[in-house]
Amino acid sequence: MSDSEHAGGKGRRKPITARELARLIGVSQSAVSRAFTPGASIAAELREKILRHAAEVDYHPNAIASMLSRSRSNIVGIVVSDMQNPFYPALIEKLSRALQQVGLQSLLFNIAKGSNLEHQLSAVRRYNVDAVIVISATILSGATLRWVTEGRAAVLINRVVDGGELSCVACDNIAGGRAIADHFHQLGHRRVAYVAGLAHTSTNLERQNAFITRVAELGMTLGGHFDGGEYSYAAGRRAALEVAAKGNIDAVFFANDILAAGGIDAFRDEAGLRVPEDISVAGFDDIAMAGWPRYSITTFRQPLDEMVQVTVGMIEDGSCEPGQSATIRRLSGELIVRKTTGPFVSR
Amino acid sequence: MSDSEHAGGKGRRKPITARELARLIGVSQSAVSRAFTPGASIAAELREKILRHAAEVDYHPNAIASMLSRSRSNIVGIVVSDMQNPFYPALIEKLSRALQQVGLQSLLFNIAKGSNLEHQLSAVRRYNVDAVIVISATILSGATLRWVTEGRAAVLINRVVDGGELSCVACDNIAGGRAIADHFHQLGHRRVAYVAGLAHTSTNLERQNAFITRVAELGMTLGGHFDGGEYSYAAGRRAALEVAAKGNIDAVFFANDILAAGGIDAFRDEAGLRVPEDISVAGFDDIAMAGWPRYSITTFRQPLDEMVQVTVGMIEDGSCEPGQSATIRRLSGELIVRKTTGPFVSR
DNA sequence: TTGAAAGCGTTACCAA
DNA sequence: TTGGTAACGCTTTCAA
């Protein structure tokens, strides 16, 4: 049981290499490489022999060397800027697992607002990630976005960019905005309001325009249009207080659930309004919290699983690579009616 | 303006290499390498010249090649298993930013319960990450934990492992549990209860034991001890209903805030209890939601920033490397009294 | 199917 | 301070 050399305790430095393993069992280094390459042309018994010995000496192929040699990293960069809104952790969680399923690792780039974005993102290029997934590009300007994705496979999730250079996967925000308007109308509401998150983002514009357009089509009145300034609970509260101050609003569509949560709390706790008896509230996303009994938010559910699946699919089949023409996938969501919306009651 | 060769459109394939750049401007490849290495011995003017030309042809050092050559990746693996509890996204966000600050990238390993953990984690070893940060090791057995951290720098956050092999950074859960008990006692409560998350985890055991011990010391009665089975909102609800069914409890300490949130909602909405008039509730962590007016949870705040800072420090100064003796850092938290706890009222 | 050898793009050591 | 030149550990032709 002399494991003094290879197994070793905590101080272990150098892992064993393919060359060493090969010499150890008297085969070529190429053979070792093939043994670990699915589908390589190698005799089944030789492969088994090599794998057996490899396990014994705890040999693992060095992924770095492999990357260099194949000029492929099997790493995708995930660019995020906001983990406070629970929608994003949920998305990232599913995404990273789905990528792992197909042998891809996730390198997380959590960029902070303000300080030199290109500096923060330079690693995306240096590390030669195979693909970049940009989540919530709200913070990135078009130029920065182009810079970071330039020359490599890229997918934008939850944002659509007009240029036609980048592949995008997003929920059908238009249908969502319309569905909320329809829902309000069916409940008998006539004076409605919209609360924006970040006003200039594509998600916001799509939801907002669809909602407002449909509101007009249905002959309802847009009693107010507020801007939270960010997608956050606090912004939702502030906006709701404005809505309440303005008064005479039957129903409010918040650009997403976290805003809506803040709004609902402000209506109930600070404005003394009952939800939905005095005012109806709808959100967007269907984050976990929206389903909590206390909130029970009526919302438009984004098809998270499908978005993840489509995104990973695009990366796998290379359809989001720079040569290809950008594909834009709109996935349909679903109106989830819960308890923050109710029939209009004259007051 | 003939940029037809290097700048190039979307189809760009091969980035320019150091060797090519060197030849282009008539210096050695070593010089190029030095120009990009802070503190390398190279004349200032030569460096500038090289950097200028590099910028022109858009040369960036290839990080992969650098990793291979230096046998150092500048990547740390972050092992997570739960992004539903907002505490973790908040931690990951701060962590990844702090790492980025010091030039380290975060490779995310989001492991799913159940299916072959070692398989999911094999990439940690193959990618030769410089260090591993294990967050919420609740899901990892001691053996798996040892396996994934073996032979490399490693830090456990929010969990302390007894073996003495691994460096750990955690909040002083003992002080936290005591503080909650003291707080309850000061408010005049005498019959209290504890709701566990995952019963066997170190965080849970520490909070629980400290709380229960202190409860006894102060002459209060432990009127109940419940197990949520997981750290989740739903588990908190279930536990709260059990507490309510049992009855005759003045105050409940939930093992963390997300449990407490579920508990509070269940008390109020389902059990018909007022919080804190009928029953006081305390949590742990101080996640963002705990500060929301609607919840306003009395809790014990984990020093997130300090935890991150200490962790990154350990990785930078190498004090968590396999050779070193493991250091365990206990950081002190802070009791945050909000509105879910109140004085005992006889009933 | 197998082995030998030429890269992959850096870094680091050694002379100059 | 500079340039030449071995590594680094793997993948991938090309012959055998």
XYZ file of C-alpha atoms (C1' of nucleotides) in Angstrom:
726
model
C 0.000 0.000 0.000
C 2.669 2.451 -0.896
C 0.673 5.414 -2.074
C 3.381 7.775 -1.058
C 3.964 8.946 -4.574
C 0.752 9.393 -6.459
C -2.337 9.358 -4.287
C -1.034 11.614 -1.667
C -2.410 13.931 0.910
C -3.362 17.522 0.797
C -0.066 18.855 -0.469
C -0.465 17.286 -3.897
C 0.835 19.543 -6.611
C 1.054 18.152 -10.103
C -1.694 15.984 -11.459
C -0.513 13.151 -13.629
C -0.407 13.849 -17.364
C -1.475 11.817 -20.342
C 2.127 11.273 -21.347
C 3.013 9.867 -17.961
C 0.001 7.624 -17.903
C 0.834 6.401 -21.394
C 4.381 5.543 -20.443
C 3.122 3.859 -17.299
C 1.030 1.361 -19.201
C 3.145 1.215 -22.313
C 0.887 2.796 -24.878
C 1.165 5.979 -26.852
C -0.042 9.281 -25.556
C -2.383 9.468 -28.531
C -4.081 6.360 -27.294
C -4.752 7.968 -23.947
C -6.237 10.964 -25.657
C -8.450 8.738 -27.783
C -9.561 6.742 -24.799
C -11.083 9.897 -23.400
C -12.549 11.082 -26.678
C -16.003 9.691 -27.332
C -16.207 8.273 -30.807
C -12.469 8.201 -31.401
C -11.128 5.271 -33.362
C -9.688 3.044 -30.709
C -10.216 -0.597 -29.847
C -12.759 -1.087 -27.110
C -10.434 -3.195 -25.017
C -7.562 -0.767 -25.272
C -9.832 2.047 -24.186
C -11.047 0.069 -21.225
C -7.541 -0.796 -20.198
C -6.516 2.832 -20.344
C -9.565 4.051 -18.476
C -8.981 1.482 -15.799
C -5.415 2.539 -15.245
C -6.451 6.187 -15.430
C -8.905 5.694 -12.629
C -6.237 3.999 -10.564
C -3.801 6.857 -10.750
C -6.569 9.453 -10.732
C -5.798 10.823 -14.151
C -8.119 13.463 -15.571
C -7.530 15.145 -18.928
C -6.437 18.723 -18.482
C -9.212 20.821 -19.916
C -6.967 23.837 -20.372
C -4.551 22.035 -22.630
C -7.475 20.637 -24.505
C -8.901 24.104 -25.016
C -5.665 25.394 -26.398
C -5.272 22.516 -28.745
C -8.823 22.506 -30.017
C -9.289 26.249 -29.827
C -12.563 25.587 -28.171
C -13.236 26.107 -24.500
C -16.599 24.512 -23.816
C -17.241 27.553 -21.704
C -20.003 30.006 -22.253
C -19.920 33.412 -20.707
C -23.050 34.548 -18.957
C -23.277 38.288 -18.681
C -25.557 39.531 -15.939
C -26.029 42.809 -14.212
C -28.767 42.280 -11.698
C -29.310 39.411 -9.349
C -31.697 41.244 -7.054
C -34.712 40.576 -9.177
C -35.448 36.903 -8.460
C -36.263 36.352 -12.102
C -32.582 36.363 -12.954
C -31.274 33.907 -10.376
C -34.027 31.560 -11.454
C -33.008 31.957 -15.076
C -29.317 31.591 -14.343
C -29.926 28.503 -12.293
C -31.828 26.760 -15.049
C -29.428 27.974 -17.678
C -26.287 26.814 -15.957
C -27.795 23.416 -15.325
C -28.933 23.006 -18.892
C -25.498 23.992 -20.143
C -23.872 21.545 -17.785
C -26.104 18.834 -19.204
C -24.510 19.295 -22.603
C -20.987 19.610 -21.271
C -20.733 23.377 -21.205
C -19.540 25.377 -18.242
C -20.754 28.798 -17.213
C -18.376 31.651 -16.652
C -20.244 34.358 -14.823
C -19.708 37.995 -15.658
C -21.527 40.087 -13.192
C -21.076 43.591 -14.404
C -21.570 46.558 -12.167
C -23.184 49.674 -13.410
C -20.935 52.615 -13.978
C -17.311 51.698 -13.953
C -15.727 50.909 -17.261
C -17.840 48.212 -18.808
C -15.405 47.224 -21.505
C -12.772 46.691 -18.890
C -15.097 44.437 -16.947
C -15.952 42.543 -20.073
C -12.503 42.243 -21.573
C -12.206 38.847 -19.948
C -15.043 37.610 -22.094
C -12.774 38.034 -25.075
C -9.530 36.953 -23.523
C -10.998 33.740 -22.253
C -12.210 32.848 -25.693
C -15.538 31.607 -24.510
C -17.386 29.631 -27.135
C -20.504 31.674 -26.717
C -21.890 34.571 -24.776
C -25.310 34.697 -23.253
C -26.390 38.166 -22.308
C -29.086 38.291 -19.709
C -30.805 41.518 -19.103
C -28.705 43.643 -21.314
C -30.435 46.632 -19.841
C -27.143 47.957 -18.697
C -25.229 47.499 -21.921
C -25.289 50.050 -24.659
C -25.683 48.818 -28.196
C -22.016 49.487 -28.878
C -20.817 47.587 -25.832
C -23.132 44.755 -26.679
C -21.688 44.540 -30.161
C -18.180 44.724 -28.795
C -18.560 41.906 -26.339
C -20.350 39.598 -28.730
C -18.254 40.452 -31.745
C -16.900 37.490 -33.552
C -18.436 34.865 -31.351
C -21.666 33.004 -30.871
C -24.067 35.056 -28.821
C -27.609 34.971 -27.590
C -29.552 37.669 -25.864
C -32.136 36.449 -23.446
C -35.073 38.568 -22.468
C -34.122 41.382 -24.739
C -34.444 41.891 -28.425
C -32.090 44.094 -30.299
C -33.180 45.588 -33.533
C -29.958 45.584 -35.541
C -30.463 42.052 -36.744
C -26.891 41.032 -35.922
C -27.650 39.192 -32.724
C -29.768 36.186 -31.960
C -32.400 36.762 -29.333
C -34.699 34.663 -27.227
C -37.516 36.439 -25.517
C -41.010 36.112 -24.274
C -43.758 37.507 -26.429
C -44.063 40.728 -24.496
C -46.517 42.113 -26.995
C -48.977 39.326 -26.375
C -48.347 39.750 -22.675
C -49.126 43.438 -22.642
C -52.259 42.844 -24.650
C -53.378 40.001 -22.427
C -53.140 42.179 -19.352
C -55.135 44.915 -21.040
C -57.759 42.420 -22.126
C -57.920 40.997 -18.638
C -58.431 44.420 -17.090
C -61.112 45.186 -19.642
C -62.969 41.960 -18.991
C -63.020 42.744 -15.309
C -64.737 45.999 -16.106
C -61.899 48.379 -15.418
C -61.854 51.535 -17.465
C -59.157 53.782 -16.060
C -55.824 51.990 -16.028
C -52.182 52.875 -15.511
C -48.808 51.549 -16.525
C -45.677 51.502 -14.397
C -42.424 51.175 -16.306
C -39.180 49.648 -15.079
C -36.279 50.944 -17.058
C -38.137 52.987 -19.610
C -35.801 52.541 -22.557
C -35.319 48.770 -22.404
C -36.831 46.636 -25.097
C -38.813 44.531 -22.650
C -40.339 47.606 -21.142
C -41.131 49.245 -24.448
C -42.758 46.157 -25.833
C -44.942 45.529 -22.814
C -45.789 49.168 -22.501
C -46.651 49.805 -26.124
C -48.696 46.655 -26.444
C -50.586 47.474 -23.277
C -51.236 51.087 -24.133
C -52.244 50.292 -27.673
C -54.661 47.642 -26.555
C -56.032 49.899 -23.863
C -56.880 52.432 -26.517
C -58.357 49.811 -28.817
C -60.663 48.663 -26.069
C -61.731 52.170 -25.296
C -60.205 52.261 -21.853
C -58.471 55.330 -20.518
C -54.804 55.466 -19.676
C -55.117 57.295 -16.423
C -51.421 57.476 -15.820
C -48.031 56.353 -16.929
C -45.319 56.124 -14.327
C -41.653 55.351 -14.442
C -40.037 53.385 -11.661
C -36.541 54.062 -12.947
C -35.410 50.529 -12.196
C -36.847 47.071 -11.822
C -37.005 46.871 -8.077
C -39.293 46.521 -5.135
C -38.500 50.032 -3.957
C -39.260 51.500 -7.371
C -42.587 49.704 -7.346
C -43.458 51.252 -4.013
C -42.607 54.720 -5.150
C -44.603 54.368 -8.331
C -47.596 52.995 -6.474
C -47.624 55.973 -4.158
C -47.717 58.225 -7.181
C -50.560 56.210 -8.609
C -52.456 56.449 -5.351
C -51.813 60.162 -5.090
C -53.137 60.691 -8.555
C -56.217 58.677 -7.658
C -59.088 57.451 -9.737
C -57.289 54.452 -11.218
C -59.017 51.074 -11.489
C -56.099 48.876 -12.368
C -52.333 49.062 -12.738
C -49.996 47.024 -14.874
C -46.479 46.935 -13.433
C -43.728 46.085 -15.900
C -42.666 43.109 -13.811
C -43.471 41.188 -10.672
C -40.914 42.692 -8.367
C -42.260 46.139 -9.144
C -45.767 44.834 -8.646
C -44.860 43.374 -5.255
C -43.589 46.720 -4.084
C -46.648 48.363 -5.533
C -49.075 46.047 -3.835
C -47.413 46.535 -0.481
C -47.478 50.292 -0.875
C -51.124 50.304 -1.883
C -52.097 48.179 1.074
C -49.818 49.427 3.779
C -49.277 53.036 2.905
C -52.084 54.177 0.645
C -54.768 52.329 2.541
C -56.114 50.745 -0.606
C -57.381 47.223 -0.804
C -56.042 45.026 -3.597
C -57.974 44.019 -5.618
C -61.160 45.511 -4.206
C -60.035 49.119 -4.571
C -57.419 48.684 -7.231
C -56.321 45.759 -9.375
C -52.671 44.989 -9.964
C -50.916 42.863 -12.542
C -47.259 42.052 -12.985
C -45.068 40.187 -15.442
C -42.659 37.194 -15.237
C -44.325 34.975 -12.676
C -41.448 34.763 -10.254
C -41.859 32.414 -7.319
C -43.008 35.187 -5.035
C -45.908 35.980 -7.309
C -47.382 32.660 -6.315
C -47.065 33.230 -2.586
C -50.510 33.449 -0.989
C -49.796 36.825 0.499
C -49.104 38.340 -2.884
C -50.813 35.963 -5.246
C -50.083 38.274 -8.137
C -51.931 38.107 -11.419
C -49.134 38.042 -13.937
C -47.934 36.977 -17.358
C -45.690 33.967 -17.046
C -42.470 33.858 -19.003
C -41.726 30.368 -20.340
C -38.457 30.023 -18.491
C -37.768 26.399 -19.287
C -38.468 26.860 -22.931
C -36.315 29.969 -23.092
C -33.439 28.060 -21.586
C -33.933 25.109 -23.858
C -34.062 27.241 -26.987
C -31.006 29.203 -25.943
C -28.920 26.146 -25.257
C -30.160 24.660 -28.494
C -28.980 27.679 -30.454
C -25.562 27.410 -28.903
C -25.318 23.723 -29.564
C -26.382 23.784 -33.195
C -24.323 26.870 -33.905
C -27.241 28.850 -35.219
C -26.151 31.845 -33.171
C -22.648 31.931 -34.565
C -21.361 35.090 -36.152
C -21.598 33.834 -39.703
C -25.245 32.863 -39.441
C -28.040 35.319 -39.864
C -29.476 36.182 -36.507
C -32.564 34.327 -35.451
C -35.083 35.850 -33.123
C -37.273 33.517 -31.152
C -40.412 34.800 -29.546
C -41.826 32.345 -27.055
C -45.358 32.617 -25.931
C -46.159 33.125 -22.286
C -49.309 32.618 -20.333
C -51.625 34.812 -18.335
C -51.837 33.600 -14.769
C -54.847 35.027 -13.016
C -54.486 35.138 -9.263
C -55.845 37.364 -6.574
C -54.522 40.847 -7.203
C -57.028 41.498 -9.921
C -60.747 41.516 -9.430
C -63.916 42.897 -10.960
C -64.462 46.611 -11.015
C -66.586 47.881 -8.184
C -67.960 51.393 -8.498
C -66.667 53.653 -5.765
C -8.826 52.546 -44.693
C -8.310 49.005 -45.846
C -9.449 47.019 -42.882
C -10.437 44.139 -45.060
C -7.947 41.808 -43.458
C -7.789 42.257 -39.751
C -10.692 44.232 -38.338
C -13.292 42.395 -40.204
C -16.939 41.694 -40.020
C -18.856 39.144 -38.125
C -17.227 36.143 -39.736
C -13.870 36.770 -38.101
C -12.173 33.541 -37.126
C -8.642 33.665 -35.885
C -7.543 36.398 -33.533
C -4.026 37.638 -34.094
C -1.314 36.032 -31.972
C 1.575 37.493 -30.065
C 4.038 35.983 -32.501
C 2.330 37.647 -35.451
C 2.174 40.959 -33.702
C 5.835 40.684 -32.786
C 6.857 40.002 -36.359
C 4.644 42.844 -37.519
C 6.496 45.419 -35.491
C 9.872 43.770 -35.500
C 10.308 42.790 -31.873
C 10.514 39.458 -30.155
C 7.469 37.583 -29.000
C 8.849 37.742 -25.495
C 8.637 41.491 -25.668
C 4.967 41.327 -26.520
C 4.366 39.056 -23.593
C 6.209 41.434 -21.300
C 4.316 44.409 -22.589
C 1.169 42.811 -21.291
C 2.660 41.661 -18.015
C 2.459 44.289 -15.299
C 5.811 44.708 -13.626
C 7.782 42.874 -16.284
C 11.198 44.218 -17.069
C 10.681 46.102 -20.268
C 11.451 49.650 -21.329
C 8.512 51.938 -20.959
C 8.722 53.167 -24.504
C 8.921 49.685 -25.977
C 5.888 48.671 -23.999
C 3.967 51.676 -25.209
C 4.916 51.023 -28.768
C 3.758 47.431 -28.511
C 0.526 48.316 -26.772
C -0.200 50.916 -29.411
C 0.262 48.473 -32.252
C -1.665 45.846 -30.330
C -4.626 48.123 -30.024
C -4.474 48.818 -33.734
C -4.704 45.214 -34.762
C -6.979 44.353 -31.870
C -4.569 41.932 -30.260
C -5.544 40.430 -26.917
C -3.424 37.883 -25.089
C -5.023 34.468 -25.218
C -5.913 33.601 -21.663
C -6.098 29.900 -22.389
C -2.533 29.699 -23.594
C -1.502 31.733 -20.629
C -3.233 29.331 -18.282
C -1.481 26.376 -19.793
C 1.875 27.994 -19.616
C 1.546 29.332 -16.108
C -0.491 26.398 -14.835
C -2.740 28.922 -13.251
C -6.193 29.747 -14.528
C -7.271 32.826 -12.607
C -10.601 31.128 -12.380
C -12.303 30.159 -9.196
C -15.081 27.664 -9.164
C -18.175 28.613 -7.245
C -20.208 25.631 -6.207
C -23.839 26.364 -5.467
C -26.912 24.286 -5.103
C -29.709 26.679 -4.347
C -30.491 29.981 -5.922
C -34.063 30.143 -4.691
C -33.167 31.540 -1.324
C -32.319 35.175 -2.128
C -29.441 35.025 0.308
C -27.399 33.085 -2.218
C -27.843 35.257 -5.292
C -26.924 38.229 -3.148
C -23.813 36.438 -1.962
C -22.866 35.242 -5.417
C -23.331 38.681 -6.851
C -21.019 40.293 -4.347
C -18.563 37.458 -4.562
C -18.248 37.455 -8.312
C -17.762 41.194 -8.356
C -15.126 41.104 -5.681
C -13.298 38.344 -7.510
C -13.465 40.298 -10.725
C -11.917 43.232 -8.914
C -8.784 41.219 -8.286
C -8.693 39.682 -11.742
C -10.392 36.389 -10.952
C -13.258 34.940 -12.941
C -16.097 32.877 -11.576
C -16.964 29.534 -13.019
C -20.370 28.586 -11.741
C -21.175 25.037 -10.759
C -24.795 24.773 -10.022
C -25.275 21.283 -8.794
C -28.622 19.615 -8.773
C -29.670 17.385 -5.977
C -29.721 13.706 -6.683
C -27.976 12.847 -9.903
C -24.352 11.882 -9.666
C -22.645 14.704 -7.867
C -19.111 13.686 -8.686
C -19.995 13.635 -12.318
C -21.390 17.148 -12.084
C -18.313 18.292 -10.252
C -15.683 16.546 -12.323
C -15.310 19.733 -14.338
C -14.064 21.484 -11.240
C -11.023 19.284 -11.403
C -10.573 19.107 -15.138
C -10.664 22.871 -15.464
C -7.945 23.235 -12.909
C -9.571 26.138 -11.184
C -7.231 27.967 -8.849
C -9.659 27.774 -5.991
C -13.065 26.490 -5.109
C -15.631 28.366 -3.121
C -18.382 26.190 -1.810
C -21.542 28.020 -0.964
C -24.190 26.243 0.950
C -22.571 22.896 1.041
C -25.800 21.549 2.431
C -26.097 19.229 -0.478
C -22.570 17.890 -0.446
C -21.568 15.026 1.751
C -18.305 15.284 3.577
C -16.707 12.845 1.167
C -17.828 14.714 -1.920
C -16.704 17.933 -0.372
C -13.279 16.505 0.234
C -13.132 15.107 -3.253
C -13.962 18.340 -5.004
C -11.645 20.466 -2.918
C -8.841 17.952 -2.787
C -5.501 19.347 -3.717
C -6.634 22.877 -4.358
C -7.362 26.052 -2.507
C -10.841 25.994 -1.090
C -13.123 28.022 1.094
C -16.477 27.099 2.488
C -18.822 29.977 2.966
C -21.678 29.800 5.397
C -20.786 26.366 6.582
C -18.169 25.091 8.926
C -16.797 21.641 8.610
C -15.252 20.012 11.598
C -12.470 17.987 10.023
C -10.053 20.866 10.100
C -8.926 20.309 6.527
C -10.935 23.091 4.958
C -10.956 26.821 5.457
C -14.308 28.249 6.360
C -15.910 31.650 6.533
C -19.138 31.913 8.397
C -21.270 34.128 10.477
C -21.210 33.647 14.199
C -24.356 31.588 14.310
C -23.883 30.876 17.984
C -23.997 34.540 18.875
C -26.959 34.887 16.525
C -28.961 32.147 18.159
C -28.216 33.567 21.581
C -29.122 37.077 20.511
C -32.508 35.965 19.305
C -33.153 34.124 22.563
C -32.082 37.160 24.562
C -34.302 39.372 22.474
C -37.309 37.129 23.009
C -36.601 37.050 26.706
C -36.317 40.797 26.993
C -39.672 41.157 25.310
C -41.157 39.004 28.019
C -41.760 35.859 26.022
C -41.546 32.613 27.926
C -42.708 29.853 25.618
C -40.706 29.828 22.429
C -40.182 27.547 19.449
C -37.508 26.811 16.911
C -38.032 25.980 13.248
C -35.142 24.239 11.532
C -34.243 24.353 7.855
C -32.169 21.389 6.896
C -31.732 19.835 10.295
C -28.280 18.336 9.832
C -26.512 21.340 8.342
C -23.903 23.116 10.402
C -25.650 26.458 10.151
C -28.838 24.975 11.430
C -27.232 23.055 14.241
C -25.286 26.050 15.449
C -28.242 28.399 15.451
C -30.479 25.807 16.965
C -28.170 24.683 19.731
C -27.217 28.200 20.685
C -30.844 29.249 20.774
C -32.061 26.267 22.725
C -29.207 26.443 25.200
C -29.788 30.114 25.823
C -33.507 29.572 26.133
C -32.839 27.112 28.908
C -30.309 29.395 30.583
C -32.858 32.173 30.676
C -35.488 29.906 32.114
C -37.748 30.057 29.089
C -39.591 27.034 27.829
C -38.979 25.433 24.465
C -42.563 24.905 23.539
C -41.772 23.236 20.277
C -39.097 22.283 17.819
C -40.094 21.920 14.202
C -38.289 20.844 11.078
C -39.027 22.517 7.783
C -37.030 19.973 5.826
C -35.577 22.638 3.558
C -34.815 26.326 3.568
C -37.797 27.578 1.653
C -40.857 29.729 1.877
C -43.130 26.728 1.568
C -41.336 24.918 4.374
C -41.758 27.981 6.560
C -45.468 27.971 5.935
C -45.841 24.342 6.794
C -43.853 24.714 9.972
C -45.840 27.762 11.043
C -49.075 25.877 10.673
C -47.721 23.198 12.952
C -46.685 25.848 15.444
C -50.131 27.397 15.314
C -51.801 24.032 15.689
C -49.738 23.269 18.718
C -50.681 26.633 20.185
C -49.504 28.417 23.257
C -46.249 29.717 21.749
C -45.127 33.311 22.365
C -42.318 33.578 19.857
C -40.725 31.572 17.068
C -37.191 31.624 15.751
C -37.009 30.463 12.138
C -33.607 29.245 10.986
C -33.540 31.818 8.213
C -35.489 34.664 6.685
C -37.081 32.832 3.829
C -38.545 30.336 6.268
C -39.649 33.200 8.469
C -41.354 34.929 5.563
C -43.374 31.831 4.837
C -44.105 31.471 8.517
C -45.299 35.019 8.948
C -47.614 34.730 5.977
C -49.047 31.495 7.252
C -49.591 32.900 10.730
C -51.361 35.935 9.383
C -53.271 34.555 6.448
C -54.044 31.029 7.482
C -53.764 30.767 11.218
C -55.437 34.077 11.886
C -52.669 35.183 14.197
C -51.357 38.702 14.367
C -47.604 39.174 14.145
C -46.211 40.350 16.493
C -49.229 40.963 18.733
C -50.171 37.306 18.999
C -46.861 35.737 18.152
C -43.382 37.127 17.619
C -41.208 35.924 14.769
C -37.499 36.213 14.129
C -35.423 35.063 11.187
C -31.763 34.959 10.200
C -29.655 36.411 7.330
C -31.309 39.763 6.735
C -32.105 39.262 3.079
C -33.536 42.237 1.226
C -37.074 41.052 1.706
C -36.684 41.106 5.451
C -36.498 44.868 5.212
C -39.649 45.238 3.150
C -42.292 47.070 5.139
C -44.782 44.304 4.675
C -42.522 41.782 6.348
C -40.146 43.933 8.317
C -38.621 40.870 9.884
C -36.582 40.982 13.051
C -33.502 39.059 12.106
C -29.815 38.471 12.643
C -27.840 40.061 9.854
C -25.019 38.125 8.253
C -22.077 40.390 7.402
C -22.205 39.663 3.692
C -19.635 42.197 2.595
C -17.171 41.142 5.199
C -17.669 37.479 4.384
C -16.942 38.183 0.757
C -13.939 40.288 1.564
C -12.442 37.693 3.875
C -13.055 34.905 1.400
C -11.429 36.719 -1.484
C -8.594 37.672 0.821
C -7.969 34.045 1.720
C -7.826 33.115 -1.919
C -5.496 35.950 -2.768
C -3.006 35.391 0.010
C -3.095 31.652 -0.441
C -4.039 30.963 3.140
C -6.648 28.484 1.997
C -4.265 26.419 -0.072
C -3.958 22.720 0.593
C -0.609 22.959 2.310
C -1.722 25.512 4.848
C -3.538 24.612 7.985
C -7.194 25.444 7.607
C -8.329 28.718 9.059
C -11.832 29.221 10.280
C -13.167 32.734 10.369
C -16.202 33.554 12.407
C -17.618 36.941 11.557
C -19.945 38.659 13.896
C -23.400 39.580 12.758
C -25.900 41.995 14.136
C -29.373 41.743 15.552
C -31.783 43.833 13.504
C -34.956 44.502 15.403
C -37.902 45.233 13.173
C -41.607 44.720 13.468
C -42.209 41.002 13.680
C -41.229 40.884 17.303
C -43.009 42.727 20.053
C -43.570 42.614 23.789
C -45.430 39.729 25.298
C -49.101 40.414 25.868
C -50.984 38.010 28.078
C -53.709 36.218 26.202
C -6.392 0.677 -35.045
C -2.011 2.526 -33.433
C 2.216 5.598 -32.793
C 5.146 9.616 -33.873
C 5.343 14.309 -34.242
C 3.755 18.914 -35.301
C 1.249 22.358 -33.527
C -2.056 25.430 -30.179
C -0.296 30.680 -27.915
C 1.549 31.725 -24.032
C 5.273 32.152 -20.109
C 9.793 31.681 -18.167
C 14.446 30.654 -18.143
C 18.907 31.626 -19.941
C 22.204 34.206 -22.573
C 23.519 38.205 -24.699
C 16.461 45.441 -20.927
C 16.084 42.205 -24.793
C 15.696 37.841 -27.845
C 15.845 32.823 -28.412
C 13.914 28.706 -26.898
C 12.183 25.201 -24.090
C 8.206 23.827 -21.733
C 2.823 23.557 -20.659
C -0.598 18.956 -21.832
C -3.449 18.073 -25.113
C -5.492 17.181 -30.191
C -4.768 15.974 -34.695
C -2.769 14.926 -38.993
C 0.119 11.548 -41.242
C 2.280 7.085 -41.758
C 2.676 2.551 -40.516
